[in-house]
Amino acid sequence: MRIYITSIPIADYNQALTFYTEILGFQKKRDIELGGGARWITVVSPEDPDGPEILLEPNADYPAMKALREALVEDGIPITSFAVDDVQAEYERLQKLGVTFTQEPFSQGGPTTAVFDDTNGNLLQIVELKKGA
């Protein structure tokens, strides 16, 4: 078994697509019109274009999802996590692009992490794992 698609709830297709591609650096893999204004949009890592896809899923206002997202943000918990080689460097790059961080780079001897707002109501985490971890 392997990961094919995982989803991130969004409220606005274009805003999310811009953030995930132009700011975070993912590549758009699919953008399929489904009718009635609905779209199937996925992005992938440019480092693994045939790897797992992130579905930008427009379910942000679904009552259960809305409650979950609000609770996660209130508690400062990211909805997902992305691996980076250097959290400090990525933190600085994203800050220059106007990304709002809720947690600066932080480590307690294990992985280094930072948490930021994706402009669509989610907190995301970047993590740098120690070599061999």
PDB file of N, CA, C and O in Angstrom, residues 50-108:
ATOM      1  N   ASP A  50       5.763  12.216  -9.801  1.00  0.00           N
ATOM      2  CA  ASP A  50       4.911  11.044  -9.941  1.00  0.00           C
ATOM      3  C   ASP A  50       4.537  10.449  -8.584  1.00  0.00           C
ATOM      4  O   ASP A  50       3.967   9.367  -8.501  1.00  0.00           O
ATOM      5  N   GLY A  51       4.868  11.170  -7.524  1.00  0.00           N
ATOM      6  CA  GLY A  51       4.600  10.711  -6.171  1.00  0.00           C
ATOM      7  C   GLY A  51       3.216  11.120  -5.690  1.00  0.00           C
ATOM      8  O   GLY A  51       2.336  11.460  -6.494  1.00  0.00           O
ATOM      9  N   PRO A  52       3.019  11.103  -4.375  1.00  0.00           N
ATOM     10  CA  PRO A  52       1.709  11.441  -3.803  1.00  0.00           C
ATOM     11  C   PRO A  52       1.227  12.826  -4.237  1.00  0.00           C
ATOM     12  O   PRO A  52       2.023  13.754  -4.387  1.00  0.00           O
ATOM     13  N   GLU A  53      -0.079  12.928  -4.434  1.00  0.00           N
ATOM     14  CA  GLU A  53      -0.705  14.182  -4.835  1.00  0.00           C
ATOM     15  C   GLU A  53      -1.490  14.763  -3.664  1.00  0.00           C
ATOM     16  O   GLU A  53      -2.045  14.027  -2.852  1.00  0.00           O
ATOM     17  N   ILE A  54      -1.525  16.089  -3.603  1.00  0.00           N
ATOM     18  CA  ILE A  54      -2.367  16.789  -2.633  1.00  0.00           C
ATOM     19  C   ILE A  54      -3.588  17.284  -3.392  1.00  0.00           C
ATOM     20  O   ILE A  54      -3.460  18.031  -4.363  1.00  0.00           O
ATOM     21  N   LEU A  55      -4.762  16.854  -2.960  1.00  0.00           N
ATOM     22  CA  LEU A  55      -6.017  17.323  -3.536  1.00  0.00           C
ATOM     23  C   LEU A  55      -6.433  18.581  -2.782  1.00  0.00           C
ATOM     24  O   LEU A  55      -6.575  18.554  -1.555  1.00  0.00           O
ATOM     25  N   LEU A  56      -6.605  19.680  -3.510  1.00  0.00           N
ATOM     26  CA  LEU A  56      -7.110  20.911  -2.906  1.00  0.00           C
ATOM     27  C   LEU A  56      -8.633  20.785  -2.919  1.00  0.00           C
ATOM     28  O   LEU A  56      -9.286  21.044  -3.923  1.00  0.00           O
ATOM     29  N   GLU A  57      -9.151  20.329  -1.796  1.00  0.00           N
ATOM     30  CA  GLU A  57     -10.553  19.910  -1.719  1.00  0.00           C
ATOM     31  C   GLU A  57     -11.442  21.016  -1.162  1.00  0.00           C
ATOM     32  O   GLU A  57     -11.259  21.467  -0.038  1.00  0.00           O
ATOM     33  N   PRO A  58     -12.436  21.430  -1.949  1.00  0.00           N
ATOM     34  CA  PRO A  58     -13.277  22.562  -1.563  1.00  0.00           C
ATOM     35  C   PRO A  58     -14.375  22.197  -0.562  1.00  0.00           C
ATOM     36  O   PRO A  58     -15.551  22.419  -0.798  1.00  0.00           O
ATOM     37  N   ASN A  59     -13.961  21.643   0.563  1.00  0.00           N
ATOM     38  CA  ASN A  59     -14.950  21.255   1.575  1.00  0.00           C
ATOM     39  C   ASN A  59     -14.783  22.055   2.865  1.00  0.00           C
ATOM     40  O   ASN A  59     -15.228  21.637   3.926  1.00  0.00           O
ATOM     41  N   ALA A  60     -14.180  23.224   2.776  1.00  0.00           N
ATOM     42  CA  ALA A  60     -13.879  24.024   3.959  1.00  0.00           C
ATOM     43  C   ALA A  60     -15.129  24.443   4.729  1.00  0.00           C
ATOM     44  O   ALA A  60     -15.073  24.640   5.938  1.00  0.00           O
ATOM     45  N   ASP A  61     -16.252  24.575   4.044  1.00  0.00           N
ATOM     46  CA  ASP A  61     -17.468  25.015   4.713  1.00  0.00           C
ATOM     47  C   ASP A  61     -18.387  23.874   5.125  1.00  0.00           C
ATOM     48  O   ASP A  61     -19.444  24.106   5.712  1.00  0.00           O
ATOM     49  N   TYR A  62     -18.009  22.641   4.816  1.00  0.00           N
ATOM     50  CA  TYR A  62     -18.767  21.487   5.286  1.00  0.00           C
ATOM     51  C   TYR A  62     -18.741  21.547   6.818  1.00  0.00           C
ATOM     52  O   TYR A  62     -17.670  21.694   7.415  1.00  0.00           O
ATOM     53  N   PRO A  63     -19.893  21.513   7.497  1.00  0.00           N
ATOM     54  CA  PRO A  63     -19.932  21.773   8.939  1.00  0.00           C
ATOM     55  C   PRO A  63     -18.919  20.991   9.786  1.00  0.00           C
ATOM     56  O   PRO A  63     -18.253  21.579  10.638  1.00  0.00           O
ATOM     57  N   ALA A  64     -18.779  19.702   9.547  1.00  0.00           N
ATOM     58  CA  ALA A  64     -17.834  18.918  10.350  1.00  0.00           C
ATOM     59  C   ALA A  64     -16.395  19.336  10.056  1.00  0.00           C
ATOM     60  O   ALA A  64     -15.565  19.443  10.970  1.00  0.00           O
ATOM     61  N   MET A  65     -16.083  19.590   8.785  1.00  0.00           N
ATOM     62  CA  MET A  65     -14.728  20.016   8.417  1.00  0.00           C
ATOM     63  C   MET A  65     -14.440  21.408   8.967  1.00  0.00           C
ATOM     64  O   MET A  65     -13.344  21.683   9.458  1.00  0.00           O
ATOM     65  N   LYS A  66     -15.426  22.275   8.890  1.00  0.00           N
ATOM     66  CA  LYS A  66     -15.256  23.641   9.414  1.00  0.00           C
ATOM     67  C   LYS A  66     -14.955  23.593  10.907  1.00  0.00           C
ATOM     68  O   LYS A  66     -14.046  24.271  11.391  1.00  0.00           O
ATOM     69  N   ALA A  67     -15.694  22.779  11.637  1.00  0.00           N
ATOM     70  CA  ALA A  67     -15.469  22.655  13.084  1.00  0.00           C
ATOM     71  C   ALA A  67     -14.083  22.081  13.377  1.00  0.00           C
ATOM     72  O   ALA A  67     -13.380  22.560  14.278  1.00  0.00           O
ATOM     73  N   LEU A  68     -13.676  21.067  12.618  1.00  0.00           N
ATOM     74  CA  LEU A  68     -12.351  20.477  12.811  1.00  0.00           C
ATOM     75  C   LEU A  68     -11.262  21.498  12.530  1.00  0.00           C
ATOM     76  O   LEU A  68     -10.335  21.667  13.335  1.00  0.00           O
ATOM     77  N   ARG A  69     -11.351  22.187  11.409  1.00  0.00           N
ATOM     78  CA  ARG A  69     -10.329  23.170  11.050  1.00  0.00           C
ATOM     79  C   ARG A  69     -10.231  24.268  12.089  1.00  0.00           C
ATOM     80  O   ARG A  69      -9.131  24.671  12.482  1.00  0.00           O
ATOM     81  N   GLU A  70     -11.371  24.774  12.540  1.00  0.00           N
ATOM     82  CA  GLU A  70     -11.362  25.838  13.547  1.00  0.00           C
ATOM     83  C   GLU A  70     -10.735  25.349  14.852  1.00  0.00           C
ATOM     84  O   GLU A  70      -9.960  26.067  15.482  1.00  0.00           O
ATOM     85  N   ALA A  71     -11.039  24.123  15.253  1.00  0.00           N
ATOM     86  CA  ALA A  71     -10.471  23.570  16.488  1.00  0.00           C
ATOM     87  C   ALA A  71      -8.961  23.376  16.349  1.00  0.00           C
ATOM     88  O   ALA A  71      -8.202  23.682  17.275  1.00  0.00           O
ATOM     89  N   LEU A  72      -8.515  22.879  15.205  1.00  0.00           N
ATOM     90  CA  LEU A  72      -7.078  22.688  14.987  1.00  0.00           C
ATOM     91  C   LEU A  72      -6.344  24.022  15.040  1.00  0.00           C
ATOM     92  O   LEU A  72      -5.303  24.150  15.706  1.00  0.00           O
ATOM     93  N   VAL A  73      -6.875  25.029  14.354  1.00  0.00           N
ATOM     94  CA  VAL A  73      -6.231  26.347  14.350  1.00  0.00           C
ATOM     95  C   VAL A  73      -6.220  26.937  15.756  1.00  0.00           C
ATOM     96  O   VAL A  73      -5.204  27.465  16.215  1.00  0.00           O
ATOM     97  N   GLU A  74      -7.343  26.836  16.463  1.00  0.00           N
ATOM     98  CA  GLU A  74      -7.422  27.373  17.826  1.00  0.00           C
ATOM     99  C   GLU A  74      -6.379  26.725  18.734  1.00  0.00           C
ATOM    100  O   GLU A  74      -5.776  27.386  19.580  1.00  0.00           O
ATOM    101  N   ASP A  75      -6.137  25.432  18.532  1.00  0.00           N
ATOM    102  CA  ASP A  75      -5.157  24.715  19.361  1.00  0.00           C
ATOM    103  C   ASP A  75      -3.742  24.766  18.784  1.00  0.00           C
ATOM    104  O   ASP A  75      -2.811  24.212  19.371  1.00  0.00           O
ATOM    105  N   GLY A  76      -3.581  25.406  17.610  1.00  0.00           N
ATOM    106  CA  GLY A  76      -2.263  25.536  17.000  1.00  0.00           C
ATOM    107  C   GLY A  76      -1.744  24.260  16.374  1.00  0.00           C
ATOM    108  O   GLY A  76      -0.537  24.082  16.217  1.00  0.00           O
ATOM    109  N   ILE A  77      -2.652  23.369  15.979  1.00  0.00           N
ATOM    110  CA  ILE A  77      -2.257  22.066  15.434  1.00  0.00           C
ATOM    111  C   ILE A  77      -2.333  22.095  13.909  1.00  0.00           C
ATOM    112  O   ILE A  77      -3.379  22.395  13.342  1.00  0.00           O
ATOM    113  N   PRO A  78      -1.232  21.754  13.230  1.00  0.00           N
ATOM    114  CA  PRO A  78      -1.261  21.735  11.766  1.00  0.00           C
ATOM    115  C   PRO A  78      -2.099  20.568  11.237  1.00  0.00           C
ATOM    116  O   PRO A  78      -2.141  19.502  11.839  1.00  0.00           O
ATOM    117  N   ILE A  79      -2.732  20.805  10.090  1.00  0.00           N
ATOM    118  CA  ILE A  79      -3.547  19.769   9.467  1.00  0.00           C
ATOM    119  C   ILE A  79      -2.687  18.755   8.730  1.00  0.00           C
ATOM    120  O   ILE A  79      -3.091  17.612   8.534  1.00  0.00           O
ATOM    121  N   THR A  80      -1.481  19.162   8.328  1.00  0.00           N
ATOM    122  CA  THR A  80      -0.542  18.250   7.683  1.00  0.00           C
ATOM    123  C   THR A  80       0.866  18.801   7.819  1.00  0.00           C
ATOM    124  O   THR A  80       1.061  19.920   8.276  1.00  0.00           O
ATOM    125  N   SER A  81       1.841  17.995   7.409  1.00  0.00           N
ATOM    126  CA  SER A  81       3.240  18.344   7.583  1.00  0.00           C
ATOM    127  C   SER A  81       4.011  18.018   6.309  1.00  0.00           C
ATOM    128  O   SER A  81       3.764  16.991   5.674  1.00  0.00           O
ATOM    129  N   PHE A  82       4.936  18.898   5.948  1.00  0.00           N
ATOM    130  CA  PHE A  82       5.777  18.709   4.773  1.00  0.00           C
ATOM    131  C   PHE A  82       7.240  18.658   5.194  1.00  0.00           C
ATOM    132  O   PHE A  82       7.691  19.468   6.008  1.00  0.00           O
ATOM    133  N   ALA A  83       7.999  17.735   4.616  1.00  0.00           N
ATOM    134  CA  ALA A  83       9.419  17.614   4.909  1.00  0.00           C
ATOM    135  C   ALA A  83      10.209  18.624   4.081  1.00  0.00           C
ATOM    136  O   ALA A  83       9.919  18.838   2.906  1.00  0.00           O
ATOM    137  N   VAL A  84      11.192  19.243   4.721  1.00  0.00           N
ATOM    138  CA  VAL A  84      12.126  20.143   4.043  1.00  0.00           C
ATOM    139  C   VAL A  84      13.534  19.788   4.501  1.00  0.00           C
ATOM    140  O   VAL A  84      13.727  19.197   5.559  1.00  0.00           O
ATOM    141  N   ASP A  85      14.519  20.166   3.703  1.00  0.00           N
ATOM    142  CA  ASP A  85      15.912  19.885   4.067  1.00  0.00           C
ATOM    143  C   ASP A  85      16.407  20.798   5.166  1.00  0.00           C
ATOM    144  O   ASP A  85      17.237  20.406   5.988  1.00  0.00           O
ATOM    145  N   ASP A  86      15.918  22.052   5.190  1.00  0.00           N
ATOM    146  CA  ASP A  86      16.409  23.055   6.132  1.00  0.00           C
ATOM    147  C   ASP A  86      15.243  23.950   6.552  1.00  0.00           C
ATOM    148  O   ASP A  86      14.842  24.838   5.794  1.00  0.00           O
ATOM    149  N   VAL A  87      14.711  23.721   7.734  1.00  0.00           N
ATOM    150  CA  VAL A  87      13.551  24.487   8.202  1.00  0.00           C
ATOM    151  C   VAL A  87      13.879  25.974   8.288  1.00  0.00           C
ATOM    152  O   VAL A  87      13.075  26.812   7.882  1.00  0.00           O
ATOM    153  N   GLN A  88      15.038  26.321   8.806  1.00  0.00           N
ATOM    154  CA  GLN A  88      15.386  27.741   8.962  1.00  0.00           C
ATOM    155  C   GLN A  88      15.416  28.448   7.606  1.00  0.00           C
ATOM    156  O   GLN A  88      14.861  29.543   7.454  1.00  0.00           O
ATOM    157  N   ALA A  89      16.031  27.826   6.619  1.00  0.00           N
ATOM    158  CA  ALA A  89      16.103  28.431   5.291  1.00  0.00           C
ATOM    159  C   ALA A  89      14.711  28.559   4.668  1.00  0.00           C
ATOM    160  O   ALA A  89      14.385  29.584   4.067  1.00  0.00           O
ATOM    161  N   GLU A  90      13.872  27.532   4.812  1.00  0.00           N
ATOM    162  CA  GLU A  90      12.515  27.575   4.257  1.00  0.00           C
ATOM    163  C   GLU A  90      11.670  28.609   4.996  1.00  0.00           C
ATOM    164  O   GLU A  90      10.886  29.328   4.383  1.00  0.00           O
ATOM    165  N   TYR A  91      11.845  28.693   6.298  1.00  0.00           N
ATOM    166  CA  TYR A  91      11.158  29.713   7.105  1.00  0.00           C
ATOM    167  C   TYR A  91      11.493  31.107   6.579  1.00  0.00           C
ATOM    168  O   TYR A  91      10.601  31.928   6.349  1.00  0.00           O
ATOM    169  N   GLU A  92      12.760  31.375   6.369  1.00  0.00           N
ATOM    170  CA  GLU A  92      13.193  32.693   5.886  1.00  0.00           C
ATOM    171  C   GLU A  92      12.664  32.962   4.479  1.00  0.00           C
ATOM    172  O   GLU A  92      12.201  34.067   4.179  1.00  0.00           O
ATOM    173  N   ARG A  93      12.707  31.958   3.596  1.00  0.00           N
ATOM    174  CA  ARG A  93      12.192  32.115   2.237  1.00  0.00           C
ATOM    175  C   ARG A  93      10.703  32.441   2.239  1.00  0.00           C
ATOM    176  O   ARG A  93      10.253  33.377   1.580  1.00  0.00           O
ATOM    177  N   LEU A  94       9.941  31.679   3.029  1.00  0.00           N
ATOM    178  CA  LEU A  94       8.493  31.887   3.084  1.00  0.00           C
ATOM    179  C   LEU A  94       8.138  33.217   3.741  1.00  0.00           C
ATOM    180  O   LEU A  94       7.195  33.888   3.313  1.00  0.00           O
ATOM    181  N   GLN A  95       8.868  33.610   4.756  1.00  0.00           N
ATOM    182  CA  GLN A  95       8.612  34.905   5.397  1.00  0.00           C
ATOM    183  C   GLN A  95       8.779  36.038   4.388  1.00  0.00           C
ATOM    184  O   GLN A  95       7.982  36.976   4.371  1.00  0.00           O
ATOM    185  N   LYS A  96       9.812  35.965   3.562  1.00  0.00           N
ATOM    186  CA  LYS A  96      10.045  36.996   2.544  1.00  0.00           C
ATOM    187  C   LYS A  96       8.899  37.067   1.546  1.00  0.00           C
ATOM    188  O   LYS A  96       8.667  38.107   0.935  1.00  0.00           O
ATOM    189  N   LEU A  97       8.173  35.964   1.387  1.00  0.00           N
ATOM    190  CA  LEU A  97       7.029  35.921   0.477  1.00  0.00           C
ATOM    191  C   LEU A  97       5.725  36.311   1.170  1.00  0.00           C
ATOM    192  O   LEU A  97       4.656  36.239   0.578  1.00  0.00           O
ATOM    193  N   GLY A  98       5.819  36.707   2.444  1.00  0.00           N
ATOM    194  CA  GLY A  98       4.647  37.182   3.171  1.00  0.00           C
ATOM    195  C   GLY A  98       3.872  36.126   3.930  1.00  0.00           C
ATOM    196  O   GLY A  98       2.769  36.395   4.414  1.00  0.00           O
ATOM    197  N   VAL A  99       4.410  34.924   4.058  1.00  0.00           N
ATOM    198  CA  VAL A  99       3.718  33.862   4.777  1.00  0.00           C
ATOM    199  C   VAL A  99       3.723  34.181   6.275  1.00  0.00           C
ATOM    200  O   VAL A  99       4.729  34.608   6.837  1.00  0.00           O
ATOM    201  N   THR A 100       2.580  33.954   6.924  1.00  0.00           N
ATOM    202  CA  THR A 100       2.422  34.209   8.350  1.00  0.00           C
ATOM    203  C   THR A 100       2.686  32.924   9.129  1.00  0.00           C
ATOM    204  O   THR A 100       1.996  31.922   8.941  1.00  0.00           O
ATOM    205  N   PHE A 101       3.670  32.983  10.010  1.00  0.00           N
ATOM    206  CA  PHE A 101       4.011  31.832  10.841  1.00  0.00           C
ATOM    207  C   PHE A 101       3.368  31.963  12.214  1.00  0.00           C
ATOM    208  O   PHE A 101       3.330  33.045  12.794  1.00  0.00           O
ATOM    209  N   THR A 102       2.879  30.843  12.729  1.00  0.00           N
ATOM    210  CA  THR A 102       2.334  30.803  14.088  1.00  0.00           C
ATOM    211  C   THR A 102       3.337  30.166  15.043  1.00  0.00           C
ATOM    212  O   THR A 102       3.176  30.256  16.248  1.00  0.00           O
ATOM    213  N   GLN A 103       4.343  29.498  14.484  1.00  0.00           N
ATOM    214  CA  GLN A 103       5.440  28.927  15.279  1.00  0.00           C
ATOM    215  C   GLN A 103       6.723  29.082  14.479  1.00  0.00           C
ATOM    216  O   GLN A 103       6.835  28.570  13.366  1.00  0.00           O
ATOM    217  N   GLU A 104       7.681  29.791  15.042  1.00  0.00           N
ATOM    218  CA  GLU A 104       8.985  29.925  14.414  1.00  0.00           C
ATOM    219  C   GLU A 104       9.718  28.589  14.512  1.00  0.00           C
ATOM    220  O   GLU A 104       9.311  27.712  15.280  1.00  0.00           O
ATOM    221  N   PRO A 105      10.816  28.414  13.765  1.00  0.00           N
ATOM    222  CA  PRO A 105      11.566  27.164  13.861  1.00  0.00           C
ATOM    223  C   PRO A 105      11.874  26.807  15.309  1.00  0.00           C
ATOM    224  O   PRO A 105      12.302  27.652  16.095  1.00  0.00           O
ATOM    225  N   PHE A 106      11.616  25.529  15.635  1.00  0.00           N
ATOM    226  CA  PHE A 106      11.694  25.074  17.014  1.00  0.00           C
ATOM    227  C   PHE A 106      12.146  23.621  17.040  1.00  0.00           C
ATOM    228  O   PHE A 106      11.709  22.820  16.224  1.00  0.00           O
ATOM    229  N   SER A 107      13.038  23.300  17.983  1.00  0.00           N
ATOM    230  CA  SER A 107      13.494  21.932  18.149  1.00  0.00           C
ATOM    231  C   SER A 107      13.727  21.647  19.617  1.00  0.00           C
ATOM    232  O   SER A 107      14.192  22.516  20.353  1.00  0.00           O
ATOM    233  N   GLN A 108      13.397  20.446  20.016  1.00  0.00           N
ATOM    234  CA  GLN A 108      13.694  19.995  21.375  1.00  0.00           C
ATOM    235  C   GLN A 108      14.597  18.775  21.297  1.00  0.00           C
ATOM    236  O   GLN A 108      14.400  17.798  21.994  1.00  0.00           O
TER     237      GLN A 108
END
